[in-house]
Coordinates of C-alpha atoms in Angstrom, one line a residue:
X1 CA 112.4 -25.5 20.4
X2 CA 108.9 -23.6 20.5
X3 CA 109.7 -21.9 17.4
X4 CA 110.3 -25.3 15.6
X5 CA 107.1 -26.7 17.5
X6 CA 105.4 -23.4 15.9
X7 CA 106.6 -24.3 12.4
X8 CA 105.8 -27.8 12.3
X9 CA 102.0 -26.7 13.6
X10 CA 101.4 -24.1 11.0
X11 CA 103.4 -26.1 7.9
X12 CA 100.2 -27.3 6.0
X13 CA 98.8 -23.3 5.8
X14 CA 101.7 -22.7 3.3
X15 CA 100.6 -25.7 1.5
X16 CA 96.9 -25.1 1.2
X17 CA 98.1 -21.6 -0.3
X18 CA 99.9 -22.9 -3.0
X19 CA 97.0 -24.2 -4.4
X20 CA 95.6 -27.5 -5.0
X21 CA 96.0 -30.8 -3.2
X22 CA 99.3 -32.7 -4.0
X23 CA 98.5 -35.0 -6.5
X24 CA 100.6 -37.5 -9.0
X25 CA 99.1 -38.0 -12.1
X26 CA 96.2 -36.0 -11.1
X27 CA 95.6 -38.3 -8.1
X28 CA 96.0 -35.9 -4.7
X29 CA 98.7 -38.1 -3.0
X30 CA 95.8 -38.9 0.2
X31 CA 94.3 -41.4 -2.6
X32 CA 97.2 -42.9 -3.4
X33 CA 98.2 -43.4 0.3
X34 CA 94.7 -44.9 1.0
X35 CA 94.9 -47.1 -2.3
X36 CA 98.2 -48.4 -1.1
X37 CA 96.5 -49.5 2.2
X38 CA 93.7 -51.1 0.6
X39 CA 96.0 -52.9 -1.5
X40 CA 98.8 -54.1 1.7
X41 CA 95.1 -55.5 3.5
X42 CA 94.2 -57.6 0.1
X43 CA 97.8 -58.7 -0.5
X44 CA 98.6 -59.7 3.1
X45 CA 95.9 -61.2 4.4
X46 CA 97.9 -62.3 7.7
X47 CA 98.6 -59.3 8.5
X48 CA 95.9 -57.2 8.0
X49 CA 96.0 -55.2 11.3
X50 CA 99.4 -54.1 11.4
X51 CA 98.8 -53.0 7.2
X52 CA 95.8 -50.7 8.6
X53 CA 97.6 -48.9 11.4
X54 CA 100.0 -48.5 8.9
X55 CA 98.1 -46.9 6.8
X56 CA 96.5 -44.8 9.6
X57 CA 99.5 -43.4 10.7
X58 CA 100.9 -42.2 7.3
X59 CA 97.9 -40.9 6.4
X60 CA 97.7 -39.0 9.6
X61 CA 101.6 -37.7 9.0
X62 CA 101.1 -36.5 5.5
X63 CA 97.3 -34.6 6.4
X64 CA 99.0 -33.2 9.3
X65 CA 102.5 -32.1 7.9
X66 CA 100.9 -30.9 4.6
X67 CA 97.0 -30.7 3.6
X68 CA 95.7 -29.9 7.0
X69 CA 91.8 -31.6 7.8
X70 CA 88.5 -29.4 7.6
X71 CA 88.5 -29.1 10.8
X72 CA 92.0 -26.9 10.7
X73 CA 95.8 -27.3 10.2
X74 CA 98.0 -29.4 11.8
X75 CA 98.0 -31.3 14.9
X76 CA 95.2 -29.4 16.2
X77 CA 92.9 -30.1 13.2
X78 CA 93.7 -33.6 13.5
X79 CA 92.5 -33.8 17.0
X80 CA 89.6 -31.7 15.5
X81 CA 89.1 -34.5 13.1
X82 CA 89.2 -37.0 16.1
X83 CA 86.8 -35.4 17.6
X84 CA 84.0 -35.0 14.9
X85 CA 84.3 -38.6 13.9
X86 CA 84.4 -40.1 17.2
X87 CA 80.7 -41.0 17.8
X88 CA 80.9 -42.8 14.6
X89 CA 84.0 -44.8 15.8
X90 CA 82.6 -45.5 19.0
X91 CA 79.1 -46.8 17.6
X92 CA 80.6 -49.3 15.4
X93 CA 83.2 -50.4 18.1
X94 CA 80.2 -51.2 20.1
X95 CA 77.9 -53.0 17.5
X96 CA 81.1 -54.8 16.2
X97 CA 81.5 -56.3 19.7
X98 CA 78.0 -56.6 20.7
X99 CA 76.8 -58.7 17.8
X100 CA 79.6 -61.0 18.0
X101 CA 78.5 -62.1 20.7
X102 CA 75.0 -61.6 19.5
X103 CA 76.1 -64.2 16.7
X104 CA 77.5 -66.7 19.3
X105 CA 74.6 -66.6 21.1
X106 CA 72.0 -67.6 18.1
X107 CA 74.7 -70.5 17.2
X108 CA 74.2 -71.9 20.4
X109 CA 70.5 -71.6 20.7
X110 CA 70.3 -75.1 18.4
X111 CA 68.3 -73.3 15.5
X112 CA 70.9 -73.9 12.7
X113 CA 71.2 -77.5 14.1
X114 CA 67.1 -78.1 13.7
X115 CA 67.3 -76.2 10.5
X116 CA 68.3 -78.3 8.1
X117 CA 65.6 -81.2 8.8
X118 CA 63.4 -78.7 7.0
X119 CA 65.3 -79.0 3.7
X120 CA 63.7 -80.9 0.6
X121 CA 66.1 -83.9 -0.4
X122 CA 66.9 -82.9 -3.9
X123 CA 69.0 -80.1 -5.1
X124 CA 65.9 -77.4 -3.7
X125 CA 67.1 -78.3 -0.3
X126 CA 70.8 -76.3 -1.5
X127 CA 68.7 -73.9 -2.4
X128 CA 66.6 -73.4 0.7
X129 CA 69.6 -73.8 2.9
X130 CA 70.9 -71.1 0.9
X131 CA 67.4 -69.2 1.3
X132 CA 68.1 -69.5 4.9
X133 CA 71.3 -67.7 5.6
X134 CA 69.8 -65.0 3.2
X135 CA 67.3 -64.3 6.4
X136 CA 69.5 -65.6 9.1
X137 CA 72.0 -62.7 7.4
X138 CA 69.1 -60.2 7.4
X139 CA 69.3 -59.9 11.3
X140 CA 72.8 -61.1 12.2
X141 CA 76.0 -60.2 11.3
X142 CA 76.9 -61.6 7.6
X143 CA 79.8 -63.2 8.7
X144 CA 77.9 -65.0 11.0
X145 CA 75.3 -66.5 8.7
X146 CA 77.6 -67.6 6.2
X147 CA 79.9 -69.1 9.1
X148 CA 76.1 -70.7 10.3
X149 CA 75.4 -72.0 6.2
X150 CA 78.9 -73.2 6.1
X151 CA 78.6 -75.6 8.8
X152 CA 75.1 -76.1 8.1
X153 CA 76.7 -77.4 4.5
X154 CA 79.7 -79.2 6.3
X155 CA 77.0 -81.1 7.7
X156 CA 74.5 -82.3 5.2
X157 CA 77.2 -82.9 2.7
X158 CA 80.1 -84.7 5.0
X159 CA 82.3 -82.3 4.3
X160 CA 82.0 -82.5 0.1
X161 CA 80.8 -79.1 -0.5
X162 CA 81.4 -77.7 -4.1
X163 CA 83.3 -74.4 -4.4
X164 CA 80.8 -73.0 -6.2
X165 CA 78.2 -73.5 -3.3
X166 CA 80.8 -72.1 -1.1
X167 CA 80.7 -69.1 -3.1
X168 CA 76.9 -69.0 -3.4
X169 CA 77.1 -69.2 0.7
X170 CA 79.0 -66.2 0.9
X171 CA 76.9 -64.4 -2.1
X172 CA 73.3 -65.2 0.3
X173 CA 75.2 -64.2 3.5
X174 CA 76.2 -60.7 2.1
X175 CA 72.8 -60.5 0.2
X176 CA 70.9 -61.1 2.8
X177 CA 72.8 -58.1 4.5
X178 CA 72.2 -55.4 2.1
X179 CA 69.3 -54.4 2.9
X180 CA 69.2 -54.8 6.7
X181 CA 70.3 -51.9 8.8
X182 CA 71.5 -55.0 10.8
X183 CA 72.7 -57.1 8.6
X184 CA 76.1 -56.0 7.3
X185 CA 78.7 -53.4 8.9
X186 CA 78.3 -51.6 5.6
X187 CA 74.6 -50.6 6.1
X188 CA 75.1 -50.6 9.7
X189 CA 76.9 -47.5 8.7
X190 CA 74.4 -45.8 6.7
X191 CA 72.2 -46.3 9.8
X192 CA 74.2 -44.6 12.4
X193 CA 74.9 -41.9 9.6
X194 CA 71.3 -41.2 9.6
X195 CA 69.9 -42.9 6.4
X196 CA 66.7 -44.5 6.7
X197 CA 66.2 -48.0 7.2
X198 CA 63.7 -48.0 4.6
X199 CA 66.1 -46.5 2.0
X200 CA 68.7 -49.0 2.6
X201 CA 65.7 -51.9 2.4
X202 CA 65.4 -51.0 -1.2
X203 CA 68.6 -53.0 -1.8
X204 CA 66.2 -56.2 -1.6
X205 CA 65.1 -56.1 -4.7
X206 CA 68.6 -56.3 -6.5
X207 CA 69.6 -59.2 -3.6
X208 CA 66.3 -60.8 -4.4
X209 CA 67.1 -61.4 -7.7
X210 CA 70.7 -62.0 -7.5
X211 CA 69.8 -64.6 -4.5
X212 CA 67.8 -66.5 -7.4
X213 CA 70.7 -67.0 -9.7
X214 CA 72.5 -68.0 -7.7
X215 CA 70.5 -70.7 -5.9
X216 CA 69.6 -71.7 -8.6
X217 CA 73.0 -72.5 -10.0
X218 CA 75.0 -73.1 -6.9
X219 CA 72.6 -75.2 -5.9
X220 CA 72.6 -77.1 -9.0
X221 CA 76.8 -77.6 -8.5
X222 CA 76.4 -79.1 -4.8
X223 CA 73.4 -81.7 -6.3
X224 CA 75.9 -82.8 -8.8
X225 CA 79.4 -82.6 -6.4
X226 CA 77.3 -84.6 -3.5
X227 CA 73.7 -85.2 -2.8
X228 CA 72.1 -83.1 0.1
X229 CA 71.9 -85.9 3.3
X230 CA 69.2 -85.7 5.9
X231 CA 69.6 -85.3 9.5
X232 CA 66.4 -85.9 11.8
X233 CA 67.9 -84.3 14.8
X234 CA 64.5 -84.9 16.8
X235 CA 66.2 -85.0 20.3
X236 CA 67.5 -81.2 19.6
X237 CA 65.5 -78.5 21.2
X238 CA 66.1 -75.0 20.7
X239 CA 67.5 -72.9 23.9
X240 CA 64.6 -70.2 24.1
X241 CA 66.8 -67.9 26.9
X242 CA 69.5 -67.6 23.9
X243 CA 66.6 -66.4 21.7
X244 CA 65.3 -63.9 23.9
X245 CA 68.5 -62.3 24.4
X246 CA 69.4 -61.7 20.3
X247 CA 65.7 -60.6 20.3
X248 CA 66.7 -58.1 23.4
X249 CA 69.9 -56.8 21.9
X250 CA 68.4 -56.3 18.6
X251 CA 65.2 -54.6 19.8
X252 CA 67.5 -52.1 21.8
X253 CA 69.3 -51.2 18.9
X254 CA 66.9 -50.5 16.5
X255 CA 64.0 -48.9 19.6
X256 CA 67.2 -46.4 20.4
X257 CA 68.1 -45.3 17.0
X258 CA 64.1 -45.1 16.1
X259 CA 63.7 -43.0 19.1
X260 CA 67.0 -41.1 18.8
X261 CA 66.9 -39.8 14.9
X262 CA 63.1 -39.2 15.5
X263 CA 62.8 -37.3 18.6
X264 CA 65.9 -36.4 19.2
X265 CA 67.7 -35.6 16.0
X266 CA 70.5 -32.9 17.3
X267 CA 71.9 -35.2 20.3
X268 CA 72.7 -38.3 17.0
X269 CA 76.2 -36.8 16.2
X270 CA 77.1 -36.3 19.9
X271 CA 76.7 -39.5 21.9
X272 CA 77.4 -43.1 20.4
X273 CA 73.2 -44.1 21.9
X274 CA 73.3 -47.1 19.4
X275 CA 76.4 -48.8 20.1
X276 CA 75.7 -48.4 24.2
X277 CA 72.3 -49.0 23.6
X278 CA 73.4 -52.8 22.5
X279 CA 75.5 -53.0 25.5
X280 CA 73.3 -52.4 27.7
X281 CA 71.4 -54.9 26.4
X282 CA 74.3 -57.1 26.9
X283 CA 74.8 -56.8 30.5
X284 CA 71.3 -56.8 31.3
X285 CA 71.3 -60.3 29.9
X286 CA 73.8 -61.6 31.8
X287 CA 71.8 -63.8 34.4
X288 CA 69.9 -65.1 31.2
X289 CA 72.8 -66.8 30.0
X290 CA 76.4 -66.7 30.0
X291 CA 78.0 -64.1 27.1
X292 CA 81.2 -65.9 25.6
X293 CA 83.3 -63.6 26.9
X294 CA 86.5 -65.5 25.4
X295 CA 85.2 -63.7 22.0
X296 CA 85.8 -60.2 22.9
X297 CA 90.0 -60.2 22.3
X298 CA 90.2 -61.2 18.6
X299 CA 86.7 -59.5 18.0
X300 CA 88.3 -56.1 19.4
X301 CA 91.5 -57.1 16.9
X302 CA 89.3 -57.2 14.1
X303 CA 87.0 -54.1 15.3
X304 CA 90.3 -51.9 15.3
X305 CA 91.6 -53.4 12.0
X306 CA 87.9 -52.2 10.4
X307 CA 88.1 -48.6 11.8
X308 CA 91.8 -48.2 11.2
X309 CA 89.7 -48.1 7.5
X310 CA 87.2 -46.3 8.5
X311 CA 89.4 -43.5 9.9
X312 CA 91.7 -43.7 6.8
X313 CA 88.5 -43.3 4.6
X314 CA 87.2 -40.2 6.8
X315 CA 90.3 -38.4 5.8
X316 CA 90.3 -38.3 2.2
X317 CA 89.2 -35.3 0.2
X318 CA 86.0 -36.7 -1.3
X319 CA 85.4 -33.7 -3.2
X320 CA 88.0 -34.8 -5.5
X321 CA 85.9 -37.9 -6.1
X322 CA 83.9 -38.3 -9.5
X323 CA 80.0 -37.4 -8.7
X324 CA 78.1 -40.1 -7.6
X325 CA 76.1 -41.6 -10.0
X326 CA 74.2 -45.0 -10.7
X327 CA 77.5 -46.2 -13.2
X328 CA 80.4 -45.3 -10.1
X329 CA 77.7 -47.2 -7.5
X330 CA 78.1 -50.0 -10.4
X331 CA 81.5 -50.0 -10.3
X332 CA 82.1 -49.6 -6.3
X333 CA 80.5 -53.1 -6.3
X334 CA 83.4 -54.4 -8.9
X335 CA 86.2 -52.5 -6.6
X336 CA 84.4 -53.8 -3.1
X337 CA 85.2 -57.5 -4.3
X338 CA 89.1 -56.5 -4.6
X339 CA 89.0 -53.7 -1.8
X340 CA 87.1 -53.7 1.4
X341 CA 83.9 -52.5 1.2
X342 CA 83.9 -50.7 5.0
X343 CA 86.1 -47.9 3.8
X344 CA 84.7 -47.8 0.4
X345 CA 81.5 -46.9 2.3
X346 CA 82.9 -44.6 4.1
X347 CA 84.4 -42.6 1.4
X348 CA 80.4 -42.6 -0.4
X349 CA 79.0 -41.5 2.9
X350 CA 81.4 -39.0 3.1
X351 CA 80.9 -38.1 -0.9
X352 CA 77.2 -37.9 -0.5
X353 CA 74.7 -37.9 -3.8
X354 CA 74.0 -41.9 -3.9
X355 CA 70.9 -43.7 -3.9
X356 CA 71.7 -45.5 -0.2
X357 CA 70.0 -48.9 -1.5
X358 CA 72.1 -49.0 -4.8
X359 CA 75.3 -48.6 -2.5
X360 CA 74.2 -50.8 -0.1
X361 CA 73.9 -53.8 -2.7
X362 CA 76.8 -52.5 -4.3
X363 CA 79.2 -52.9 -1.4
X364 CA 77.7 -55.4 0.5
X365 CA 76.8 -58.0 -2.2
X366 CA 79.7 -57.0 -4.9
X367 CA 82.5 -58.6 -2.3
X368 CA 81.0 -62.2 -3.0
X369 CA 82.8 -62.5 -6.4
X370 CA 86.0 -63.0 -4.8
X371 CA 86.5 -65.3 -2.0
X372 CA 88.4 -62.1 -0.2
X373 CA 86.5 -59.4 -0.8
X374 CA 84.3 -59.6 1.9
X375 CA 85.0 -60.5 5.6
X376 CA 82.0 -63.4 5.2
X377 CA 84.4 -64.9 2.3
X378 CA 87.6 -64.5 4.3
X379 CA 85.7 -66.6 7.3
X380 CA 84.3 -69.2 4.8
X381 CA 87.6 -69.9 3.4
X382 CA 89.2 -70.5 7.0
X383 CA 86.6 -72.9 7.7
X384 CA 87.1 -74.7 3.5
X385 CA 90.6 -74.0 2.9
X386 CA 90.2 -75.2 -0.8
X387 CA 88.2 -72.6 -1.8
X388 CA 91.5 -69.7 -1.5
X389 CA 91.9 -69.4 -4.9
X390 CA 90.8 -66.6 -6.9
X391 CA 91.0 -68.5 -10.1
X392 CA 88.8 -71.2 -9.3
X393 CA 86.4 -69.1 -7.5
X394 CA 85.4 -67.1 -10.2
X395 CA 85.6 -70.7 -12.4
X396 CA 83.1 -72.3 -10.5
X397 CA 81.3 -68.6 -8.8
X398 CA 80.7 -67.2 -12.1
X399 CA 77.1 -67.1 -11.1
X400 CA 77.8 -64.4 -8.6
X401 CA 79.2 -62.1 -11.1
X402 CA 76.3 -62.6 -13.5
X403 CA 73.7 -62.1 -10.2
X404 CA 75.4 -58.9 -9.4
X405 CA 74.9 -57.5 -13.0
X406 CA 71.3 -59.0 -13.3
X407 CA 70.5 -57.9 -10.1
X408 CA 71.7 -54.0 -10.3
X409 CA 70.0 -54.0 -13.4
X410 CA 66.7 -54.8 -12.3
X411 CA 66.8 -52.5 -9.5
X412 CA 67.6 -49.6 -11.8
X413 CA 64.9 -50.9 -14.2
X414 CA 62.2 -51.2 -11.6
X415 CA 63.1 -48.7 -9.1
X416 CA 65.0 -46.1 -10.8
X417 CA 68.3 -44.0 -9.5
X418 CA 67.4 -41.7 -7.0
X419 CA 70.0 -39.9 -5.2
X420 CA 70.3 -38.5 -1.5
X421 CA 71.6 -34.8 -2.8
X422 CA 70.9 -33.2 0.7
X423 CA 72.9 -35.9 2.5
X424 CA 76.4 -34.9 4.2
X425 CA 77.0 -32.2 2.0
X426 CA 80.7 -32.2 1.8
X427 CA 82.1 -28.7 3.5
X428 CA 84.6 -26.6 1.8
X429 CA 88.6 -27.4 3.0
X430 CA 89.9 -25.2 5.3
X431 CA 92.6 -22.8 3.8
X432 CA 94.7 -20.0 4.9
X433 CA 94.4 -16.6 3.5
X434 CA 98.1 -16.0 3.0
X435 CA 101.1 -18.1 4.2
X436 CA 102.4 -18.1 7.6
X437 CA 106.3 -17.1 7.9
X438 CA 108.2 -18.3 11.0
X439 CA 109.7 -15.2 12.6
X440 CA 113.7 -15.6 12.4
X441 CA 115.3 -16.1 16.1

């Protein structure tokens, strides 16, 4: 039995000296297991989980039983693998919880209620609204701003809100995101990975722009569909204890990671400070105001379906990848609105060589064109049913496609590629120096 525990431990060393990765069609096979995952979670949306732990555990199976990890062969280098991408894991576990609740908390504090008595009565007030969960998405979760414009526009519109405002809703939310270290899982990531906030701000630019066209446009639709309707909402004040403890959490998180890649560069990749950092913040705040606590169950099913992804993405051989350029950034934004952008990330942070604001726009706002290619878009539709179908949200979205272009355009024209070359440089596989025979019993 040990000698067949032995074999099945040292099995990928005779496959790294064959020679190159397994591939089909020049695709190594880990791509085409990761593709097929990305595919199951956009083709069944109901069961997203169970497609991502799929995907996990073959993945896992094939590295193990034939490629081996960078961190060695076989079971061992799995665990090795485990254990160098486990701070990661842990960070966004805690900041996917933590703002949910985060999100909850700025719902209930009244603002988006008193919001809207701010809006202009003609088709600018679409617009604004629209302006608005661009900012409230700057400091929230995306998901939570467009969930926070969609009722907003459930409201002011009784109910009659045009698909192509729904789609401008879910553009702003994941504009808004792009270039917030806050705003969006996606640069959340780039954060904890040690890019700059400043870098990833340069997505603005792009999002500025794209949130133009499509105000202007969706905004436009909606004034035609139905009229904007006031709401006075006088008697409404906002809950200032609520306030204080989004401020709190998001002050700890930003304080910790300032103070962390700053002073204390070398203890980043070994202790998840962020993702604690907001928790603490979280129990602190407790005799503020009560956290809905009732959140944390489907929020942790969601967290584990997004770094099932995450995990899948840290496995792939990104030195197969294309180099990054300005055109493949381009095009991730195409593929983010069929695929999910948190893995797609992944696998450029892995890859290394990007221009971190150009990515950030490209994954964050490129998932708007489809009304499933972005977890802001999935909620939406829950919430506006009619707007699940791909055909008539690019008919009446088309303005998010063109913003997209427009916008990556002007950011390349203004700004100019300039690509992180020093960031994660991608180490060499791990490969044996001959093969390994099993001695005969």
């Amino acid at each position: 039995m040990h000698r067949i525990l032995l074999a099945f431990l040292l099995l990928p060393a005779t496959a790294f000296a064959a020679g190159s990765l397994p591939s089909v069609g020049g695709i190594p096979v880990d791509f085409i297991l990761f593709a097929l995952t990305l595919l199951g979670v956009a083709l069944f949306h109901h069961a997203t989980l169970y497609v991502a732990l799929t995907g996990l555990v073959t993945i896992s199976l094939y590295k193990i039983l034939f490629t081996g990890f960078k961190t060695g062969l076989g079971v061992a280098g799995w665990f090795g693998h485990l254990g160098h991408e486990w701070v990661t894991i842990a960070n966004l576990f805690c900041l996917l919880t933590g703002f949910a609740l985060l999100a909850r908390h700025f719902e209930k504090s009244h603002v988006p209620v008193i919001l809207p008595k701010f809006l202009p009565d003609d088709w600018k007030g679409g617009f604004v609204l629209l302006a608005m969960v661009f900012v409230i998405s700057s400091f929230l979760d995306n998901i939570a701003a467009a969930l926070i414009g969609g009722a907003m526009a459930h409201q002011l519109f009784k109910g009659k809100v045009h698909i192509g405002f729904l789609a401008a809703i879910v553009a702003a939310s994941n504009a808004g995101g792009s270039g917030s270290v806050v705003g969006d899982t996606t640069t959340t990531m780039m954060w904890i990975d040690g890019i700059s906030p400043l870098v990833v701000f340069d997505a603005y630019v792009a999002a500025g722009v794209a949130l133009l066209i499509i105000g202007y446009f969706g905004a436009k639709q909606q004034h035609a569909y139905c009229p904007i309707i006031k709401h006075a909402h006088s008697h409404t004040k906002v809950d200032w204890g609520r306030i204080f403890i989004v401020v709190t959490m998001l002050v700890f998180a930003v304080v910790t990671n300032i103070t962390i890649n700053v002073k204390f560069p070398e203890l980043a990749e070994h202790f998840p400070f962020i993702g604690v950092a907001v928790w603490a913040a979280i129990l602190l705040t407790i005799p503020v105001r009560r956290h809905d606590w009732e959140l944390l169950p489907e929020t942790i099913k969601g967290s584990i379906f997004l770094l099932s992804l995450v995990l899948c993405a840290s496995m792939m051989p990104v030195e197969e990848l294309p180099p990054a350029s300005w055109q493949s950034a381009f095009v991730l934004g195409f593929v983010s609105a069929v695929f999910d952008n948190i893995p797609l990330t992944a696998l450029a942070l892995r890859q290394g060589g990007f221009d971190w604001g150009f990515l950030a726009y490209a994954v964050g706002f490129g998932g708007s064109m489809l009304w499933f290619g972005s977890s802001a878009g999935v909620a939406l539709s829950n919430m506006f049913p009619e707007a699940k179908s791909a055909a008539q949200w690019l008919r009446h979205g088309w303005h998010v496609v063109v913003a997209y272009v427009v916008g990556f355009m002007v950011m390349l024209a203004v700004l100019g590629w300039h690509p992180d070359a020093g960031h994660k440089q991608v180490a060499e596989p791990v490969k044996a120096e001959t093969s390994v025979a099993v001695p005969a019993q």
